[in-house]
mmCIF file of C-alpha atoms in Angstrom:
data_model
loop_
_atom_site.group_PDB
_atom_site.id
_atom_site.type_symbol
_atom_site.label_atom_id
_atom_site.label_comp_id
_atom_site.label_asym_id
_atom_site.label_seq_id
_atom_site.Cartn_x
_atom_site.Cartn_y
_atom_site.Cartn_z
ATOM 1 C CA UNK F 1 0.000 0.000 0.000
ATOM 2 C CA UNK F 2 1.266 3.478 -0.887
ATOM 3 C CA UNK F 3 2.142 5.502 2.225
ATOM 4 C CA UNK F 4 -0.013 8.515 2.992
ATOM 5 C CA UNK F 5 1.142 11.848 1.668
ATOM 6 C CA UNK F 6 2.743 14.091 4.300
ATOM 7 C CA UNK F 7 0.598 17.036 3.209
ATOM 8 C CA UNK F 8 -3.008 17.747 2.222
ATOM 9 C CA UNK F 9 -5.085 17.548 -0.963
ATOM 10 C CA UNK F 10 -3.303 14.523 -2.457
ATOM 11 C CA UNK F 11 -4.586 11.321 -0.845
ATOM 12 C CA UNK F 12 -7.886 9.881 -1.971
ATOM 13 C CA UNK F 13 -7.993 11.658 -5.330
ATOM 14 C CA UNK F 14 -10.936 10.562 -7.454
ATOM 15 C CA UNK F 15 -10.789 8.691 -10.718
ATOM 16 C CA UNK F 16 -11.700 11.703 -12.824
ATOM 17 C CA UNK F 17 -13.335 9.511 -15.490
ATOM 18 C CA UNK F 18 -12.815 12.067 -18.251
ATOM 19 C CA UNK F 19 -14.744 9.928 -20.755
ATOM 20 C CA UNK F 20 -17.974 10.551 -18.811
ATOM 21 C CA UNK F 21 -17.772 14.337 -19.126
ATOM 22 C CA UNK F 22 -19.116 14.095 -22.665
ATOM 23 C CA UNK F 23 -21.838 11.603 -21.747
ATOM 24 C CA UNK F 24 -24.810 13.471 -20.221
ATOM 25 C CA UNK F 25 -26.945 10.340 -20.267
ATOM 26 C CA UNK F 26 -24.427 8.385 -18.189
ATOM 27 C CA UNK F 27 -24.058 11.258 -15.714
ATOM 28 C CA UNK F 28 -27.833 11.568 -15.389
ATOM 29 C CA UNK F 29 -28.073 7.832 -14.727
ATOM 30 C CA UNK F 30 -25.360 8.074 -12.054
ATOM 31 C CA UNK F 31 -26.981 11.062 -10.331
ATOM 32 C CA UNK F 32 -29.505 9.205 -8.172
ATOM 33 C CA UNK F 33 -26.779 7.407 -6.200
ATOM 34 C CA UNK F 34 -24.083 10.051 -6.570
ATOM 35 C CA UNK F 35 -22.401 11.933 -3.752
ATOM 36 C CA UNK F 36 -22.686 15.720 -3.886
ATOM 37 C CA UNK F 37 -20.590 18.377 -2.169
ATOM 38 C CA UNK F 38 -22.173 21.836 -1.949
ATOM 39 C CA UNK F 39 -20.122 25.044 -1.816
ATOM 40 C CA UNK F 40 -21.211 28.554 -0.932
ATOM 41 C CA UNK F 41 -20.146 31.635 -2.909
ATOM 42 C CA UNK F 42 -17.068 32.123 -0.720
ATOM 43 C CA UNK F 43 -15.846 28.598 -1.476
ATOM 44 C CA UNK F 44 -16.743 27.063 1.876
ATOM 45 C CA UNK F 45 -18.175 23.559 2.001
ATOM 46 C CA UNK F 46 -21.509 22.990 3.677
ATOM 47 C CA UNK F 47 -21.166 20.883 6.804
ATOM 48 C CA UNK F 48 -23.284 19.412 9.572
ATOM 49 C CA UNK F 49 -23.487 20.687 13.145
ATOM 50 C CA UNK F 50 -20.264 18.817 14.007
ATOM 51 C CA UNK F 51 -18.499 20.473 11.016
ATOM 52 C CA UNK F 52 -18.307 17.178 9.131
ATOM 53 C CA UNK F 53 -18.812 17.206 5.369
ATOM 54 C CA UNK F 54 -22.466 17.460 4.395
ATOM 55 C CA UNK F 55 -22.303 14.736 1.743
ATOM 56 C CA UNK F 56 -25.626 14.892 -0.067
ATOM 57 C CA UNK F 57 -27.173 12.150 -2.182
ATOM 58 C CA UNK F 58 -28.082 13.014 -5.749
ATOM 59 C CA UNK F 59 -31.465 11.405 -5.146
ATOM 60 C CA UNK F 60 -32.237 14.161 -2.628
ATOM 61 C CA UNK F 61 -31.693 16.790 -5.335
ATOM 62 C CA UNK F 62 -34.496 15.858 -7.674
ATOM 63 C CA UNK F 63 -33.618 18.257 -10.506
ATOM 64 C CA UNK F 64 -30.739 16.095 -11.778
ATOM 65 C CA UNK F 65 -27.116 17.051 -12.422
ATOM 66 C CA UNK F 66 -27.940 20.176 -14.469
ATOM 67 C CA UNK F 67 -25.002 22.566 -14.021
ATOM 68 C CA UNK F 68 -23.283 20.427 -11.382
ATOM 69 C CA UNK F 69 -19.585 19.801 -11.928
ATOM 70 C CA UNK F 70 -18.711 16.140 -12.331
ATOM 71 C CA UNK F 71 -15.628 15.552 -10.166
ATOM 72 C CA UNK F 72 -15.096 11.855 -10.816
ATOM 73 C CA UNK F 73 -15.681 8.483 -9.216
ATOM 74 C CA UNK F 74 -14.718 6.873 -5.917
ATOM 75 C CA UNK F 75 -15.300 3.139 -5.521
ATOM 76 C CA UNK F 76 -17.661 3.254 -8.473
ATOM 77 C CA UNK F 77 -19.766 6.099 -7.070
ATOM 78 C CA UNK F 78 -19.938 9.386 -8.964
ATOM 79 C CA UNK F 79 -19.241 12.652 -7.141
ATOM 80 C CA UNK F 80 -20.439 16.120 -8.138
ATOM 81 C CA UNK F 81 -20.130 19.638 -6.757
ATOM 82 C CA UNK F 82 -22.926 22.197 -6.813
ATOM 83 C CA UNK F 83 -23.454 25.821 -5.864
ATOM 84 C CA UNK F 84 -25.436 25.723 -2.620
ATOM 85 C CA UNK F 85 -27.341 28.945 -3.296
ATOM 86 C CA UNK F 86 -28.406 27.887 -6.784
ATOM 87 C CA UNK F 87 -29.846 24.648 -5.410
ATOM 88 C CA UNK F 88 -31.416 26.212 -2.315
ATOM 89 C CA UNK F 89 -29.249 24.098 0.005
ATOM 90 C CA UNK F 90 -28.438 25.213 3.533
ATOM 91 C CA UNK F 91 -26.609 23.570 6.421
ATOM 92 C CA UNK F 92 -25.735 24.200 10.086
ATOM 93 C CA UNK F 93 -22.082 24.991 9.352
ATOM 94 C CA UNK F 94 -19.579 25.942 6.690
ATOM 95 C CA UNK F 95 -15.946 24.826 6.601
ATOM 96 C CA UNK F 96 -12.987 26.315 4.753
ATOM 97 C CA UNK F 97 -10.285 24.269 3.048
ATOM 98 C CA UNK F 98 -7.617 24.618 5.702
ATOM 99 C CA UNK F 99 -9.961 23.470 8.445
ATOM 100 C CA UNK F 100 -11.151 20.585 6.281
ATOM 101 C CA UNK F 101 -7.566 19.514 5.631
ATOM 102 C CA UNK F 102 -6.881 19.438 9.363
ATOM 103 C CA UNK F 103 -10.098 17.692 10.448
ATOM 104 C CA UNK F 104 -11.698 15.681 7.653
ATOM 105 C CA UNK F 105 -10.659 12.318 6.200
ATOM 106 C CA UNK F 106 -7.974 12.917 3.580
ATOM 107 C CA UNK F 107 -10.124 11.912 0.615
ATOM 108 C CA UNK F 108 -12.849 14.372 1.605
ATOM 109 C CA UNK F 109 -10.374 17.248 1.873
ATOM 110 C CA UNK F 110 -8.974 16.296 -1.548
ATOM 111 C CA UNK F 111 -12.499 16.168 -2.996
ATOM 112 C CA UNK F 112 -13.212 19.616 -1.509
ATOM 113 C CA UNK F 113 -9.967 21.035 -2.929
ATOM 114 C CA UNK F 114 -10.862 19.849 -6.420
ATOM 115 C CA UNK F 115 -14.379 21.248 -6.175
ATOM 116 C CA UNK F 116 -13.117 24.602 -4.874
ATOM 117 C CA UNK F 117 -10.528 24.959 -7.628
ATOM 118 C CA UNK F 118 -13.120 24.386 -10.363
ATOM 119 C CA UNK F 119 -15.567 26.739 -8.654
ATOM 120 C CA UNK F 120 -12.936 29.481 -8.539
ATOM 121 C CA UNK F 121 -12.212 29.022 -12.244
ATOM 122 C CA UNK F 122 -15.912 29.341 -13.047
ATOM 123 C CA UNK F 123 -16.205 32.480 -10.911
ATOM 124 C CA UNK F 124 -13.190 34.196 -12.508
ATOM 125 C CA UNK F 125 -13.682 33.107 -16.119
ATOM 126 C CA UNK F 126 -17.238 33.972 -17.014
ATOM 127 C CA UNK F 127 -16.371 35.816 -20.234
ATOM 128 C CA UNK F 128 -14.334 34.973 -23.289
ATOM 129 C CA UNK F 129 -10.843 36.483 -23.238
ATOM 130 C CA UNK F 130 -10.899 36.705 -27.054
ATOM 131 C CA UNK F 131 -14.191 38.518 -27.727
ATOM 132 C CA UNK F 132 -15.796 39.286 -24.345
ATOM 133 C CA UNK F 133 -18.790 37.042 -24.920
ATOM 134 C CA UNK F 134 -20.338 35.047 -22.080
ATOM 135 C CA UNK F 135 -18.974 31.545 -21.583
ATOM 136 C CA UNK F 136 -21.189 28.500 -21.429
ATOM 137 C CA UNK F 137 -19.753 25.685 -19.322
ATOM 138 C CA UNK F 138 -20.011 22.267 -20.927
ATOM 139 C CA UNK F 139 -18.327 18.857 -20.520
ATOM 140 C CA UNK F 140 -19.791 18.573 -17.008
ATOM 141 C CA UNK F 141 -18.202 21.879 -16.010
ATOM 142 C CA UNK F 142 -14.700 21.328 -17.423
ATOM 143 C CA UNK F 143 -14.866 23.440 -20.597
ATOM 144 C CA UNK F 144 -15.967 27.043 -21.131
ATOM 145 C CA UNK F 145 -17.288 27.570 -24.655
ATOM 146 C CA UNK F 146 -17.908 30.947 -26.243
ATOM 147 C CA UNK F 147 -20.852 30.827 -28.624
ATOM 148 C CA UNK F 148 -19.818 34.210 -30.005
ATOM 149 C CA UNK F 149 -16.413 33.359 -31.473
ATOM 150 C CA UNK F 150 -16.167 29.640 -30.849
ATOM 151 C CA UNK F 151 -13.194 29.881 -28.477
ATOM 152 C CA UNK F 152 -12.747 27.148 -25.900
ATOM 153 C CA UNK F 153 -11.407 27.809 -22.405
ATOM 154 C CA UNK F 154 -10.048 25.203 -20.010
ATOM 155 C CA UNK F 155 -9.416 25.338 -16.243
ATOM 156 C CA UNK F 156 -6.298 27.302 -15.328
ATOM 157 C CA UNK F 157 -3.675 26.181 -12.848
ATOM 158 C CA UNK F 158 -0.855 28.537 -11.854
ATOM 159 C CA UNK F 159 2.444 26.722 -11.346
ATOM 160 C CA UNK F 160 4.592 27.860 -8.432
ATOM 161 C CA UNK F 161 7.861 26.594 -6.983
ATOM 162 C CA UNK F 162 8.549 26.246 -3.280
ATOM 163 C CA UNK F 163 12.127 25.503 -2.366
ATOM 164 C CA UNK F 164 14.366 24.448 0.501
ATOM 165 C CA UNK F 165 17.527 26.478 -0.182
ATOM 166 C CA UNK F 166 20.716 25.420 1.582
ATOM 167 C CA UNK F 167 24.329 26.582 1.721
ATOM 168 C CA UNK F 168 25.326 23.089 2.784
ATOM 169 C CA UNK F 169 24.896 23.602 6.505
ATOM 170 C CA UNK F 170 21.982 25.998 6.884
ATOM 171 C CA UNK F 171 18.459 26.476 5.525
ATOM 172 C CA UNK F 172 17.191 29.756 4.094
ATOM 173 C CA UNK F 173 13.854 30.885 5.539
ATOM 174 C CA UNK F 174 11.793 34.051 5.224
ATOM 175 C CA UNK F 175 8.723 35.599 6.764
ATOM 176 C CA UNK F 176 6.039 37.979 5.558
ATOM 177 C CA UNK F 177 4.959 40.991 7.585
ATOM 178 C CA UNK F 178 1.399 39.729 8.080
ATOM 179 C CA UNK F 179 2.421 36.360 9.514
ATOM 180 C CA UNK F 180 2.284 35.422 13.207
ATOM 181 C CA UNK F 181 5.319 36.638 15.120
ATOM 182 C CA UNK F 182 7.297 33.371 15.128
ATOM 183 C CA UNK F 183 6.221 31.913 11.751
ATOM 184 C CA UNK F 184 8.901 31.271 9.110
ATOM 185 C CA UNK F 185 8.831 29.289 5.897
ATOM 186 C CA UNK F 186 10.712 28.536 2.693
ATOM 187 C CA UNK F 187 10.750 30.779 -0.382
ATOM 188 C CA UNK F 188 8.045 30.313 -3.028
ATOM 189 C CA UNK F 189 7.000 32.059 -6.221
ATOM 190 C CA UNK F 190 5.192 31.705 -9.530
ATOM 191 C CA UNK F 191 6.674 30.406 -12.756
ATOM 192 C CA UNK F 192 6.971 33.023 -15.503
ATOM 193 C CA UNK F 193 6.521 32.372 -19.251
ATOM 194 C CA UNK F 194 9.613 30.919 -20.887
ATOM 195 C CA UNK F 195 11.173 29.694 -17.628
ATOM 196 C CA UNK F 196 12.173 26.249 -16.522
ATOM 197 C CA UNK F 197 11.221 25.301 -12.985
ATOM 198 C CA UNK F 198 14.887 25.357 -11.977
ATOM 199 C CA UNK F 199 15.278 28.867 -13.356
ATOM 200 C CA UNK F 200 12.216 29.948 -11.397
ATOM 201 C CA UNK F 201 13.759 28.656 -8.175
ATOM 202 C CA UNK F 202 16.918 30.693 -8.768
ATOM 203 C CA UNK F 203 15.082 33.853 -9.827
ATOM 204 C CA UNK F 204 12.562 33.871 -6.992
ATOM 205 C CA UNK F 205 15.218 33.283 -4.341
ATOM 206 C CA UNK F 206 17.397 36.056 -5.770
ATOM 207 C CA UNK F 207 14.467 38.483 -6.005
ATOM 208 C CA UNK F 208 13.189 37.832 -2.497
ATOM 209 C CA UNK F 209 16.435 37.320 -0.574
ATOM 210 C CA UNK F 210 19.442 38.238 -2.726
ATOM 211 C CA UNK F 211 20.885 34.728 -2.317
ATOM 212 C CA UNK F 212 22.449 33.138 -5.415
ATOM 213 C CA UNK F 213 21.142 29.652 -6.203
ATOM 214 C CA UNK F 214 23.093 27.244 -8.392
ATOM 215 C CA UNK F 215 20.464 26.489 -11.048
ATOM 216 C CA UNK F 216 21.838 23.062 -11.946
ATOM 217 C CA UNK F 217 21.562 21.950 -8.298
ATOM 218 C CA UNK F 218 17.767 22.252 -8.068
ATOM 219 C CA UNK F 219 16.165 18.844 -7.460
ATOM 220 C CA UNK F 220 12.444 18.117 -7.621
ATOM 221 C CA UNK F 221 10.841 16.641 -4.481
ATOM 222 C CA UNK F 222 7.045 16.542 -4.771
ATOM 223 C CA UNK F 223 3.984 18.552 -5.785
ATOM 224 C CA UNK F 224 0.762 19.656 -4.130
ATOM 225 C CA UNK F 225 -2.480 21.089 -5.514
ATOM 226 C CA UNK F 226 -2.917 24.376 -3.671
ATOM 227 C CA UNK F 227 -6.429 25.732 -4.282
ATOM 228 C CA UNK F 228 -5.822 29.144 -2.672
ATOM 229 C CA UNK F 229 -7.160 29.813 -5.185
ATOM 230 C CA UNK F 230 -5.749 27.718 -8.052
ATOM 231 C CA UNK F 231 -2.071 26.812 -7.900
ATOM 232 C CA UNK F 232 0.127 23.749 -8.183
ATOM 233 C CA UNK F 233 3.058 23.911 -5.770
ATOM 234 C CA UNK F 234 6.215 22.211 -7.049
ATOM 235 C CA UNK F 235 8.643 21.397 -4.260
ATOM 236 C CA UNK F 236 12.408 21.627 -4.781
ATOM 237 C CA UNK F 237 15.652 21.546 -2.847
ATOM 238 C CA UNK F 238 18.625 23.526 -4.169
ATOM 239 C CA UNK F 239 22.147 24.593 -3.247
ATOM 240 C CA UNK F 240 23.123 28.226 -2.911
ATOM 241 C CA UNK F 241 26.065 30.475 -2.115
ATOM 242 C CA UNK F 242 26.322 31.494 1.552
ATOM 243 C CA UNK F 243 25.279 35.059 0.716
ATOM 244 C CA UNK F 244 23.898 37.234 3.516
ATOM 245 C CA UNK F 245 20.125 37.329 2.921
ATOM 246 C CA UNK F 246 18.249 40.574 2.623
ATOM 247 C CA UNK F 247 14.488 40.947 2.560
ATOM 248 C CA UNK F 248 12.699 42.473 -0.429
ATOM 249 C CA UNK F 249 9.276 44.095 -0.505
ATOM 250 C CA UNK F 250 7.563 40.682 -0.301
ATOM 251 C CA UNK F 251 9.396 39.588 2.842
ATOM 252 C CA UNK F 252 9.780 41.269 6.197
ATOM 253 C CA UNK F 253 12.918 39.257 6.965
ATOM 254 C CA UNK F 254 15.084 36.460 5.539
ATOM 255 C CA UNK F 255 17.782 34.497 7.381
ATOM 256 C CA UNK F 256 19.879 31.356 7.401
ATOM 257 C CA UNK F 257 18.964 28.854 10.128
ATOM 258 C CA UNK F 258 21.001 25.961 11.479
ATOM 259 C CA UNK F 259 19.798 22.365 11.436
ATOM 260 C CA UNK F 260 19.171 22.500 15.173
ATOM 261 C CA UNK F 261 17.063 25.641 14.865
ATOM 262 C CA UNK F 262 15.044 24.026 12.066
ATOM 263 C CA UNK F 263 14.638 20.807 14.058
ATOM 264 C CA UNK F 264 13.341 22.765 17.033
ATOM 265 C CA UNK F 265 10.976 24.669 14.753
ATOM 266 C CA UNK F 266 9.510 21.426 13.418
ATOM 267 C CA UNK F 267 9.010 20.162 16.945
ATOM 268 C CA UNK F 268 6.988 23.233 17.923
ATOM 269 C CA UNK F 269 3.235 23.093 17.504
ATOM 270 C CA UNK F 270 2.594 25.107 14.321
ATOM 271 C CA UNK F 271 -0.510 26.624 15.970
ATOM 272 C CA UNK F 272 1.707 28.378 18.540
ATOM 273 C CA UNK F 273 3.219 30.813 16.042
ATOM 274 C CA UNK F 274 1.298 33.663 17.673
ATOM 275 C CA UNK F 275 2.285 32.639 21.176
ATOM 276 C CA UNK F 276 5.119 33.534 23.470
ATOM 277 C CA UNK F 277 8.309 31.516 23.297
ATOM 278 C CA UNK F 278 11.784 31.180 21.886
ATOM 279 C CA UNK F 279 12.746 30.053 18.429
ATOM 280 C CA UNK F 280 10.852 29.715 15.186
ATOM 281 C CA UNK F 281 7.613 27.956 14.290
ATOM 282 C CA UNK F 282 7.326 26.401 10.830
ATOM 283 C CA UNK F 283 4.488 25.865 8.380
ATOM 284 C CA UNK F 284 1.364 23.818 9.000
ATOM 285 C CA UNK F 285 1.413 20.091 8.143
ATOM 286 C CA UNK F 286 -1.299 20.915 5.595
ATOM 287 C CA UNK F 287 1.310 22.541 3.353
ATOM 288 C CA UNK F 288 4.082 21.072 1.213
ATOM 289 C CA UNK F 289 6.315 23.766 2.756
ATOM 290 C CA UNK F 290 6.767 21.653 5.864
ATOM 291 C CA UNK F 291 7.573 18.618 3.715
ATOM 292 C CA UNK F 292 10.416 20.313 1.804
ATOM 293 C CA UNK F 293 11.827 21.607 5.095
ATOM 294 C CA UNK F 294 11.723 18.087 6.530
ATOM 295 C CA UNK F 295 13.370 16.687 3.384
ATOM 296 C CA UNK F 296 16.248 19.130 3.755
ATOM 297 C CA UNK F 297 16.719 18.271 7.422
ATOM 298 C CA UNK F 298 16.651 14.529 6.694
ATOM 299 C CA UNK F 299 19.230 14.922 3.926
ATOM 300 C CA UNK F 300 21.386 17.133 6.146
ATOM 301 C CA UNK F 301 21.286 14.597 8.995
ATOM 302 C CA UNK F 302 22.040 11.691 6.646
ATOM 303 C CA UNK F 303 25.045 13.515 5.212
ATOM 304 C CA UNK F 304 26.394 14.298 8.695
ATOM 305 C CA UNK F 305 25.920 10.662 9.786
ATOM 306 C CA UNK F 306 27.814 9.441 6.732
ATOM 307 C CA UNK F 307 30.930 11.456 7.448
#
């Protein structure tokens, strides 16, 4: 059995069953026993009084799939997402993605992340970028078609790198001004047109901290869908010169930290970043940021043990 992912929105991904998106009859037939997740306009999932996912049955929504988004299948059961307001659905509670990732079964958080990402695309891409005409969503919600000029629009995902940068002994971390007082994390940034991922790592680190990364040293670690609102985080580790960091306008501060400082930061409860205490507090287990930090520390420790 494959081990569980160390971060959210990966485990339990549906079989997306792309071939069914063009088969309205099959989707209609699956609706009566389908699972349905309902989202409000802010992208929160409807939940019961105990903040558990309000997983509706298609049979309870008698008007059929209509404009529901077909998310895929789990154990042979179809899953859809719907706009709660459009269907007149209410519930005792609403849950955001971060809370769901921390509290719900992994597959439900992954389902929610997928539904939220598609919802955000629908909300932000209602008109054709070529002619300005209104888009009509087809293929069970996965294609925006302009009847004015015939253009087709597909869901957008913004690629971003997130990197553990090391000078061989230390890890480079930064913090933003709006973060809790003790919170630090690794550098991240979006890929620009015409860039390789490795080039993005080097550019973002230089822009945000002034540290020079050796482009050919960047090694891929893992990726994470990050629907805040629609990114794919690509985790890397890379070697850099031991330059003194300086913060840019995106960061309040940037520093090198020793392995022991990083180890202590990982041992702290990430929810205590606003509290009193010594040392740093690192990213939530929900995020791939913590994973790339842990990968660096593990590699550092292994290298020291092998000496």
